[in-house]
Amino acid sequence: MVVAASVVVAVGTAAGMISALDEGGGSDEARPEVTYTPRLQSLPVEPPVSPSVGASPSATPSPTKKKEASPTPSPTKTDRERQTAAVSTRLYRHPDSQVLDWVRENAGDPRHGVIQSRIAAQPAAVWFADFTPDTITARVRAVTAGGAALGRTPVVVAYAIPDRDCGGASQGGAPDLDAYDDWIDRFAAGLGSDDVIVVLEPDSVAQAECLSGGQRADRFASLARAGRVLKDANPRARVYYDAGHSGWHAPGRQAGWLKQAGAASPASSDGIFSNVSNFHTTAAEIAYDRQVLDALGGPASLGAVIDTSRNGNGAPADGEWCDPAGRKIGRAPTLSTGEARIDGYLWVKLPGESDGCKGTPGTFSPSYAYDLASS
């Protein structure tokens, strides 16, 4: 979306993942380590297929009413480099996802090679978007254990805050904040003791303007608690808070809310994330995130991670957020960015999963994936 980050399916599964059950690493053990950020331009593009092949039904979610902010200037290098604890630069590709299922089941499709090599081969985040307290610990543990077994770093998305998406296409979450606090406790119990990145509640801060002042304060208190619980459960967990994206709130305003939500405290936070499920360029996000971090304060160890899964061509000029045409996959996921205060480029939104216009929200559209990978 232009503003709201995440359109997901929350019916017992998470966007990007058919399940979060560990089925072993499979061919992951033979995959090369991703330690650079290629633009993936050199791979062959296969001929297009008829629009009728793999076409998905259309669904049009409610439009957002929030406005774009002014463009962020290009980033400049700073002399101050961060001193952080060593983190594995190898990201984990979980073996269960909608795109991997499609690749396994459609070897004869003419789009197969492009989708497999440019999208399915990349590590992506695992979303936990359904409120299922009884199973959340085991499902998170399956993912983190899978990453630990291969010596790789999983990215998990906690997405169950009450009043999620302000009643939009991704509405849902826990019934109230007490239930959410309990869900987070159980989520944290599955984090294990190895490296893991937690993307904590997309839209929960940037979209909090839909709440009353009291509701917002309560949400931010719960988010601050969540960060502390996650880091207490696994001191090697890196927890990032919602900064929206460079086309949304001004950095100072976003930083003020983030501070209330605990993002400036190393006891609960390792920094911020931006551009989840969005399209703004990496350069714009780097500049914006540094401005937010400067306004946020806190220790110099706080950094940012950026969703680069669909930002190769930047955001549409008309502000369209729902499966806009002409978009392109962005930089490959890595934790070695070479940029001060930028901890990683991640694929949080899996390319090819619909925002709701090329298919049911959160479901995989091979035609959309092919367009993104071959643009």
Tab-separated table of C-alpha atoms in Angstrom:
chain	number	residue	atom	x	y	z
A	1	MET	CA	0.000	0.000	0.000
A	2	VAL	CA	1.026	3.624	-0.207
A	3	VAL	CA	0.732	3.810	3.548
A	4	ALA	CA	-0.492	0.692	5.274
A	5	ALA	CA	2.230	-1.859	4.878
A	6	SER	CA	0.807	-5.304	4.977
A	7	VAL	CA	-2.039	-7.173	3.379
A	8	VAL	CA	-2.017	-10.714	4.688
A	9	VAL	CA	-4.154	-13.789	4.970
A	10	ALA	CA	-4.799	-14.581	8.612
A	11	VAL	CA	-6.716	-17.835	8.544
A	12	GLY	CA	-4.393	-20.177	10.401
A	13	THR	CA	-1.440	-19.227	8.210
A	14	ALA	CA	0.826	-16.264	7.631
A	15	ALA	CA	1.421	-14.267	4.488
A	16	GLY	CA	4.372	-15.750	2.688
A	17	MET	CA	4.068	-19.069	4.471
A	18	ILE	CA	1.669	-21.943	3.955
A	19	SER	CA	2.725	-23.108	7.403
A	20	ALA	CA	5.481	-22.508	9.905
A	21	LEU	CA	6.235	-26.179	10.435
A	22	ASP	CA	9.859	-27.280	10.220
A	23	GLU	CA	10.440	-29.781	7.425
A	24	GLY	CA	14.200	-29.553	7.443
A	25	GLY	CA	16.598	-27.529	5.355
A	26	GLY	CA	16.468	-29.590	2.183
A	27	SER	CA	18.484	-27.992	-0.559
A	28	ASP	CA	19.207	-24.946	1.569
A	29	GLU	CA	22.430	-26.545	2.734
A	30	ALA	CA	23.848	-26.270	-0.758
A	31	ARG	CA	22.755	-22.698	-1.371
A	32	PRO	CA	25.434	-19.999	-1.623
A	33	GLU	CA	25.628	-17.454	1.124
A	34	VAL	CA	23.958	-14.154	0.249
A	35	THR	CA	26.410	-11.467	1.364
A	36	TYR	CA	25.992	-8.882	-1.374
A	37	THR	CA	23.108	-7.067	-3.001
A	38	PRO	CA	22.892	-7.888	-6.707
A	39	ARG	CA	20.157	-6.259	-8.747
A	40	LEU	CA	19.430	-9.619	-10.385
A	41	GLN	CA	19.675	-8.128	-13.878
A	42	SER	CA	21.789	-10.828	-15.499
A	43	LEU	CA	19.360	-13.742	-15.328
A	44	PRO	CA	17.557	-14.764	-18.529
A	45	VAL	CA	13.971	-13.662	-18.915
A	46	GLU	CA	11.599	-16.258	-20.275
A	47	PRO	CA	8.894	-15.378	-22.794
A	48	PRO	CA	5.636	-14.022	-21.390
A	49	VAL	CA	2.641	-16.279	-21.082
A	50	SER	CA	-0.941	-15.655	-21.969
A	51	PRO	CA	-2.732	-13.567	-19.330
A	52	SER	CA	-5.179	-16.429	-18.943
A	53	VAL	CA	-2.447	-18.714	-17.563
A	54	GLY	CA	-2.357	-18.539	-13.801
A	55	ALA	CA	-4.559	-15.489	-13.695
A	56	SER	CA	-5.946	-14.668	-10.283
A	57	PRO	CA	-9.391	-13.306	-9.503
A	58	SER	CA	-9.492	-9.622	-8.749
A	59	ALA	CA	-10.488	-8.111	-5.444
A	60	THR	CA	-10.420	-4.421	-4.661
A	61	PRO	CA	-9.816	-3.459	-1.017
A	62	SER	CA	-10.863	-0.151	0.464
A	63	PRO	CA	-8.572	2.707	-0.543
A	64	THR	CA	-6.424	4.412	2.041
A	65	LYS	CA	-7.055	8.025	2.910
A	66	LYS	CA	-3.597	8.959	4.110
A	67	LYS	CA	-1.470	11.370	2.109
A	68	GLU	CA	2.033	11.058	0.734
A	69	ALA	CA	4.727	13.099	2.412
A	70	SER	CA	7.319	15.081	0.491
A	71	PRO	CA	10.043	13.011	-1.211
A	72	THR	CA	13.093	12.249	0.908
A	73	PRO	CA	16.454	13.463	-0.478
A	74	SER	CA	19.111	10.969	-1.483
A	75	PRO	CA	21.266	9.695	1.409
A	76	THR	CA	24.813	10.744	2.085
A	77	LYS	CA	27.483	8.661	3.768
A	78	THR	CA	28.235	9.569	7.380
A	79	ASP	CA	31.605	9.322	9.058
A	80	ARG	CA	30.142	7.639	12.119
A	81	GLU	CA	30.002	3.878	11.639
A	82	ARG	CA	28.073	1.794	14.124
A	83	GLN	CA	29.727	-0.635	16.491
A	84	THR	CA	27.439	-3.646	16.833
A	85	ALA	CA	27.691	-7.229	17.953
A	86	ALA	CA	28.574	-9.688	15.215
A	87	VAL	CA	25.511	-11.118	13.492
A	88	SER	CA	25.408	-13.877	10.922
A	89	THR	CA	25.200	-12.446	7.400
A	90	ARG	CA	23.458	-15.569	6.134
A	91	LEU	CA	19.692	-15.334	6.059
A	92	TYR	CA	17.435	-18.371	6.339
A	93	ARG	CA	15.075	-19.491	3.588
A	94	HIS	CA	12.258	-21.404	5.211
A	95	PRO	CA	11.195	-24.400	3.079
A	96	ASP	CA	7.441	-23.703	3.304
A	97	SER	CA	6.047	-20.826	1.277
A	98	GLN	CA	3.439	-20.235	-1.379
A	99	VAL	CA	6.045	-19.458	-4.026
A	100	LEU	CA	8.008	-22.626	-3.253
A	101	ASP	CA	4.810	-24.660	-3.487
A	102	TRP	CA	4.086	-23.115	-6.875
A	103	VAL	CA	7.620	-23.817	-8.113
A	104	ARG	CA	7.430	-27.446	-7.013
A	105	GLU	CA	4.048	-27.968	-8.649
A	106	ASN	CA	4.567	-26.091	-11.941
A	107	ALA	CA	7.901	-27.174	-13.375
A	108	GLY	CA	6.508	-27.043	-16.911
A	109	ASP	CA	5.192	-23.499	-16.702
A	110	PRO	CA	7.204	-21.131	-18.960
A	111	ARG	CA	7.479	-18.666	-16.061
A	112	HIS	CA	9.027	-21.288	-13.777
A	113	GLY	CA	12.702	-20.478	-14.303
A	114	VAL	CA	12.356	-16.766	-13.698
A	115	ILE	CA	10.154	-17.148	-10.605
A	116	GLN	CA	12.327	-19.910	-9.170
A	117	SER	CA	15.686	-18.162	-9.659
A	118	ARG	CA	14.698	-14.604	-8.878
A	119	ILE	CA	12.102	-15.026	-6.134
A	120	ALA	CA	11.859	-18.555	-4.712
A	121	ALA	CA	15.619	-18.897	-4.241
A	122	GLN	CA	15.797	-15.850	-1.971
A	123	PRO	CA	15.354	-15.947	1.827
A	124	ALA	CA	12.178	-14.232	2.965
A	125	ALA	CA	10.416	-13.435	6.219
A	126	VAL	CA	7.986	-15.823	7.891
A	127	TRP	CA	4.794	-14.104	9.029
A	128	PHE	CA	2.755	-15.082	12.087
A	129	ALA	CA	-0.475	-13.261	11.429
A	130	ASP	CA	-3.152	-15.429	13.012
A	131	PHE	CA	-4.152	-15.281	16.647
A	132	THR	CA	-3.528	-18.882	17.695
A	133	PRO	CA	-2.026	-18.816	21.206
A	134	ASP	CA	-2.008	-22.576	21.635
A	135	THR	CA	0.274	-23.232	18.665
A	136	ILE	CA	2.332	-20.059	18.261
A	137	THR	CA	5.296	-21.189	20.385
A	138	ALA	CA	5.780	-24.431	18.457
A	139	ARG	CA	5.385	-22.719	15.086
A	140	VAL	CA	7.912	-19.994	15.873
A	141	ARG	CA	10.286	-22.587	17.317
A	142	ALA	CA	10.084	-24.637	14.116
A	143	VAL	CA	11.334	-21.677	12.097
A	144	THR	CA	14.052	-20.578	14.504
A	145	ALA	CA	15.269	-24.140	14.988
A	146	GLY	CA	15.417	-24.595	11.230
A	147	GLY	CA	17.594	-21.523	10.900
A	148	ALA	CA	19.823	-22.534	13.801
A	149	ALA	CA	20.374	-26.004	12.324
A	150	LEU	CA	21.832	-24.410	9.185
A	151	GLY	CA	23.651	-21.611	10.965
A	152	ARG	CA	21.413	-19.036	9.291
A	153	THR	CA	19.371	-16.132	10.569
A	154	PRO	CA	15.575	-16.359	10.221
A	155	VAL	CA	13.357	-13.303	9.914
A	156	VAL	CA	10.003	-13.618	11.682
A	157	VAL	CA	7.135	-11.135	11.629
A	158	ALA	CA	4.873	-10.748	14.653
A	159	TYR	CA	1.552	-9.439	13.324
A	160	ALA	CA	-1.295	-9.809	15.788
A	161	ILE	CA	-1.756	-6.395	17.413
A	162	PRO	CA	-5.429	-5.571	18.163
A	163	ASP	CA	-7.161	-3.252	15.665
A	164	ARG	CA	-4.590	-4.285	13.087
A	165	ASP	CA	-4.741	-2.293	9.834
A	166	CYS	CA	-7.475	-0.083	11.338
A	167	GLY	CA	-10.169	-2.356	9.939
A	168	GLY	CA	-8.670	-2.458	6.435
A	169	ALA	CA	-7.882	-5.453	4.235
A	170	SER	CA	-5.592	-6.963	6.897
A	171	GLN	CA	-7.897	-6.411	9.857
A	172	GLY	CA	-7.661	-8.936	12.648
A	173	GLY	CA	-5.237	-9.703	15.430
A	174	ALA	CA	-5.718	-10.397	19.106
A	175	PRO	CA	-9.057	-9.468	20.667
A	176	ASP	CA	-7.470	-7.051	23.161
A	177	LEU	CA	-4.089	-5.989	24.493
A	178	ASP	CA	-4.137	-8.416	27.425
A	179	ALA	CA	-4.572	-11.277	24.991
A	180	TYR	CA	-1.863	-9.777	22.782
A	181	ASP	CA	0.586	-9.582	25.685
A	182	ASP	CA	-0.008	-13.268	26.362
A	183	TRP	CA	0.443	-14.074	22.645
A	184	ILE	CA	3.765	-12.203	22.612
A	185	ASP	CA	4.924	-14.156	25.677
A	186	ARG	CA	4.212	-17.381	23.796
A	187	PHE	CA	5.767	-16.049	20.582
A	188	ALA	CA	8.938	-15.149	22.501
A	189	ALA	CA	9.116	-18.640	23.996
A	190	GLY	CA	9.749	-19.993	20.498
A	191	LEU	CA	12.671	-17.725	19.621
A	192	GLY	CA	15.353	-20.138	20.793
A	193	SER	CA	18.848	-18.911	21.645
A	194	ASP	CA	20.420	-18.224	18.250
A	195	ASP	CA	20.351	-15.250	15.898
A	196	VAL	CA	16.875	-14.195	14.806
A	197	ILE	CA	15.403	-10.957	13.461
A	198	VAL	CA	11.939	-9.944	14.656
A	199	VAL	CA	9.934	-7.470	12.580
A	200	LEU	CA	7.520	-6.301	15.255
A	201	GLU	CA	4.013	-5.437	14.061
A	202	PRO	CA	4.038	-3.707	10.661
A	203	ASP	CA	1.826	-0.589	10.640
A	204	SER	CA	1.414	-0.654	14.417
A	205	VAL	CA	3.163	2.692	14.933
A	206	ALA	CA	2.830	4.486	11.597
A	207	GLN	CA	-0.877	3.703	11.345
A	208	ALA	CA	-1.656	4.432	15.000
A	209	GLU	CA	-3.267	7.740	14.073
A	210	CYS	CA	-6.543	5.851	13.596
A	211	LEU	CA	-6.635	5.261	17.360
A	212	SER	CA	-7.718	7.656	20.080
A	213	GLY	CA	-5.008	9.173	22.245
A	214	GLY	CA	-5.693	6.721	25.064
A	215	GLN	CA	-5.808	3.724	22.747
A	216	ARG	CA	-2.551	4.810	21.134
A	217	ALA	CA	-0.810	5.137	24.498
A	218	ASP	CA	-2.001	1.683	25.501
A	219	ARG	CA	-0.818	0.175	22.226
A	220	PHE	CA	2.604	1.803	22.530
A	221	ALA	CA	2.974	0.548	26.108
A	222	SER	CA	2.158	-2.964	24.919
A	223	LEU	CA	4.676	-2.698	22.072
A	224	ALA	CA	7.389	-1.515	24.462
A	225	ARG	CA	6.615	-4.482	26.659
A	226	ALA	CA	6.713	-6.798	23.643
A	227	GLY	CA	10.228	-5.715	22.739
A	228	ARG	CA	11.465	-6.314	26.272
A	229	VAL	CA	9.847	-9.749	26.390
A	230	LEU	CA	11.348	-10.788	23.052
A	231	LYS	CA	14.856	-9.677	23.976
A	232	ASP	CA	14.646	-11.177	27.460
A	233	ALA	CA	13.611	-14.502	25.939
A	234	ASN	CA	16.528	-14.490	23.494
A	235	PRO	CA	19.293	-11.905	23.999
A	236	ARG	CA	20.488	-12.614	20.447
A	237	ALA	CA	17.128	-11.624	18.972
A	238	ARG	CA	17.205	-8.348	17.074
A	239	VAL	CA	13.886	-6.505	17.349
A	240	TYR	CA	12.864	-3.761	14.931
A	241	TYR	CA	9.935	-1.333	15.234
A	242	ASP	CA	7.612	0.106	12.608
A	243	ALA	CA	8.805	3.333	10.955
A	244	GLY	CA	6.317	3.264	8.077
A	245	HIS	CA	8.134	4.479	4.968
A	246	SER	CA	9.621	7.559	3.361
A	247	GLY	CA	6.340	8.619	1.732
A	248	TRP	CA	4.299	8.684	4.927
A	249	HIS	CA	4.988	10.614	8.150
A	250	ALA	CA	7.707	13.211	8.676
A	251	PRO	CA	10.745	11.705	10.460
A	252	GLY	CA	10.259	13.752	13.638
A	253	ARG	CA	6.631	12.755	14.034
A	254	GLN	CA	7.375	9.096	13.408
A	255	ALA	CA	10.289	9.184	15.847
A	256	GLY	CA	8.078	10.682	18.558
A	257	TRP	CA	5.656	7.804	18.317
A	258	LEU	CA	8.472	5.254	18.093
A	259	LYS	CA	9.994	6.594	21.299
A	260	GLN	CA	6.666	6.114	23.094
A	261	ALA	CA	6.571	2.537	21.763
A	262	GLY	CA	9.990	1.679	23.231
A	263	ALA	CA	12.048	1.833	20.039
A	264	ALA	CA	14.720	4.097	21.548
A	265	SER	CA	15.519	1.707	24.407
A	266	PRO	CA	18.126	-1.039	23.863
A	267	ALA	CA	16.225	-3.122	26.409
A	268	SER	CA	13.418	-3.518	23.892
A	269	SER	CA	14.765	-2.464	20.503
A	270	ASP	CA	17.548	-2.778	17.969
A	271	GLY	CA	16.059	-0.072	15.801
A	272	ILE	CA	13.414	0.366	13.117
A	273	PHE	CA	12.114	-1.165	9.886
A	274	SER	CA	10.615	0.584	6.897
A	275	ASN	CA	8.984	0.033	3.502
A	276	VAL	CA	7.301	-3.246	4.447
A	277	SER	CA	5.080	-4.298	1.529
A	278	ASN	CA	5.828	-0.994	-0.157
A	279	PHE	CA	7.742	0.295	-3.161
A	280	HIS	CA	9.872	3.279	-2.177
A	281	THR	CA	13.465	3.200	-3.377
A	282	THR	CA	16.244	1.937	-1.174
A	283	ALA	CA	17.999	5.306	-1.409
A	284	ALA	CA	14.899	7.126	-0.167
A	285	GLU	CA	14.463	4.653	2.687
A	286	ILE	CA	18.109	4.907	3.767
A	287	ALA	CA	17.839	8.688	3.980
A	288	TYR	CA	14.492	8.543	5.766
A	289	ASP	CA	15.537	5.869	8.257
A	290	ARG	CA	18.655	7.797	9.228
A	291	GLN	CA	16.537	10.888	9.828
A	292	VAL	CA	14.127	8.902	11.990
A	293	LEU	CA	17.004	7.359	13.952
A	294	ASP	CA	18.592	10.763	14.508
A	295	ALA	CA	15.284	12.155	15.759
A	296	LEU	CA	14.651	9.051	17.864
A	297	GLY	CA	17.854	9.348	19.848
A	298	GLY	CA	18.937	6.359	21.854
A	299	PRO	CA	22.254	4.562	21.535
A	300	ALA	CA	24.289	4.613	18.313
A	301	SER	CA	23.778	0.848	18.075
A	302	LEU	CA	20.195	1.346	16.896
A	303	GLY	CA	19.856	0.709	13.170
A	304	ALA	CA	17.315	0.027	10.455
A	305	VAL	CA	16.249	-2.761	8.126
A	306	ILE	CA	14.500	-2.062	4.819
A	307	ASP	CA	12.056	-4.196	2.848
A	308	THR	CA	13.508	-4.273	-0.673
A	309	SER	CA	11.315	-7.034	-2.050
A	310	ARG	CA	9.345	-4.894	-4.524
A	311	ASN	CA	11.098	-1.517	-4.721
A	312	GLY	CA	13.351	-1.989	-7.765
A	313	ASN	CA	11.457	0.631	-9.785
A	314	GLY	CA	10.383	2.804	-6.860
A	315	ALA	CA	6.842	3.781	-5.916
A	316	PRO	CA	4.250	4.591	-8.593
A	317	ALA	CA	3.930	8.287	-9.334
A	318	ASP	CA	0.170	8.123	-8.869
A	319	GLY	CA	0.457	6.666	-5.372
A	320	GLU	CA	-1.208	3.356	-6.258
A	321	TRP	CA	-0.510	0.765	-3.567
A	322	CYS	CA	-2.512	-2.279	-4.659
A	323	ASP	CA	-0.443	-4.542	-6.921
A	324	PRO	CA	0.616	-1.590	-9.091
A	325	ALA	CA	1.888	-2.326	-12.579
A	326	GLY	CA	5.491	-1.717	-13.577
A	327	ARG	CA	7.053	-2.576	-10.223
A	328	LYS	CA	10.180	-4.704	-9.889
A	329	ILE	CA	11.940	-6.783	-7.252
A	330	GLY	CA	14.682	-4.893	-5.454
A	331	ARG	CA	18.013	-5.661	-3.852
A	332	ALA	CA	18.613	-9.229	-2.742
A	333	PRO	CA	18.228	-9.858	1.001
A	334	THR	CA	21.432	-9.371	2.973
A	335	LEU	CA	22.712	-8.294	6.378
A	336	SER	CA	25.813	-6.759	4.806
A	337	THR	CA	24.640	-3.471	3.334
A	338	GLY	CA	27.815	-1.390	3.524
A	339	GLU	CA	25.653	1.512	4.714
A	340	ALA	CA	26.048	3.173	8.100
A	341	ARG	CA	23.132	2.427	10.436
A	342	ILE	CA	21.425	0.194	7.856
A	343	ASP	CA	21.510	-3.313	9.302
A	344	GLY	CA	19.914	-5.207	6.432
A	345	TYR	CA	17.888	-5.364	3.274
A	346	LEU	CA	15.133	-7.924	3.814
A	347	TRP	CA	12.336	-9.422	1.787
A	348	VAL	CA	9.528	-9.055	4.295
A	349	LYS	CA	6.678	-9.054	1.773
A	350	LEU	CA	7.177	-12.029	-0.547
A	351	PRO	CA	7.097	-10.833	-4.182
A	352	GLY	CA	4.089	-12.228	-5.994
A	353	GLU	CA	1.772	-12.226	-3.010
A	354	SER	CA	-1.157	-10.016	-3.896
A	355	ASP	CA	-2.209	-6.855	-2.100
A	356	GLY	CA	-5.753	-7.696	-3.163
A	357	CYS	CA	-6.052	-6.567	-6.779
A	358	LYS	CA	-4.344	-9.430	-8.615
A	359	GLY	CA	-5.847	-12.031	-6.314
A	360	THR	CA	-7.198	-12.538	-2.824
A	361	PRO	CA	-5.075	-10.502	-0.382
A	362	GLY	CA	-1.988	-12.456	0.668
A	363	THR	CA	-2.304	-15.218	-1.921
A	364	PHE	CA	0.393	-15.961	-4.478
A	365	SER	CA	-0.150	-14.801	-8.051
A	366	PRO	CA	2.348	-16.312	-10.522
A	367	SER	CA	1.477	-13.701	-13.137
A	368	TYR	CA	2.243	-10.908	-10.671
A	369	ALA	CA	5.431	-12.637	-9.511
A	370	TYR	CA	6.585	-13.055	-13.108
A	371	ASP	CA	5.907	-9.392	-13.851
A	372	LEU	CA	7.930	-8.318	-10.810
A	373	ALA	CA	10.823	-10.657	-11.598
A	374	SER	CA	11.072	-9.868	-15.306
A	375	SER	CA	10.384	-6.121	-15.340
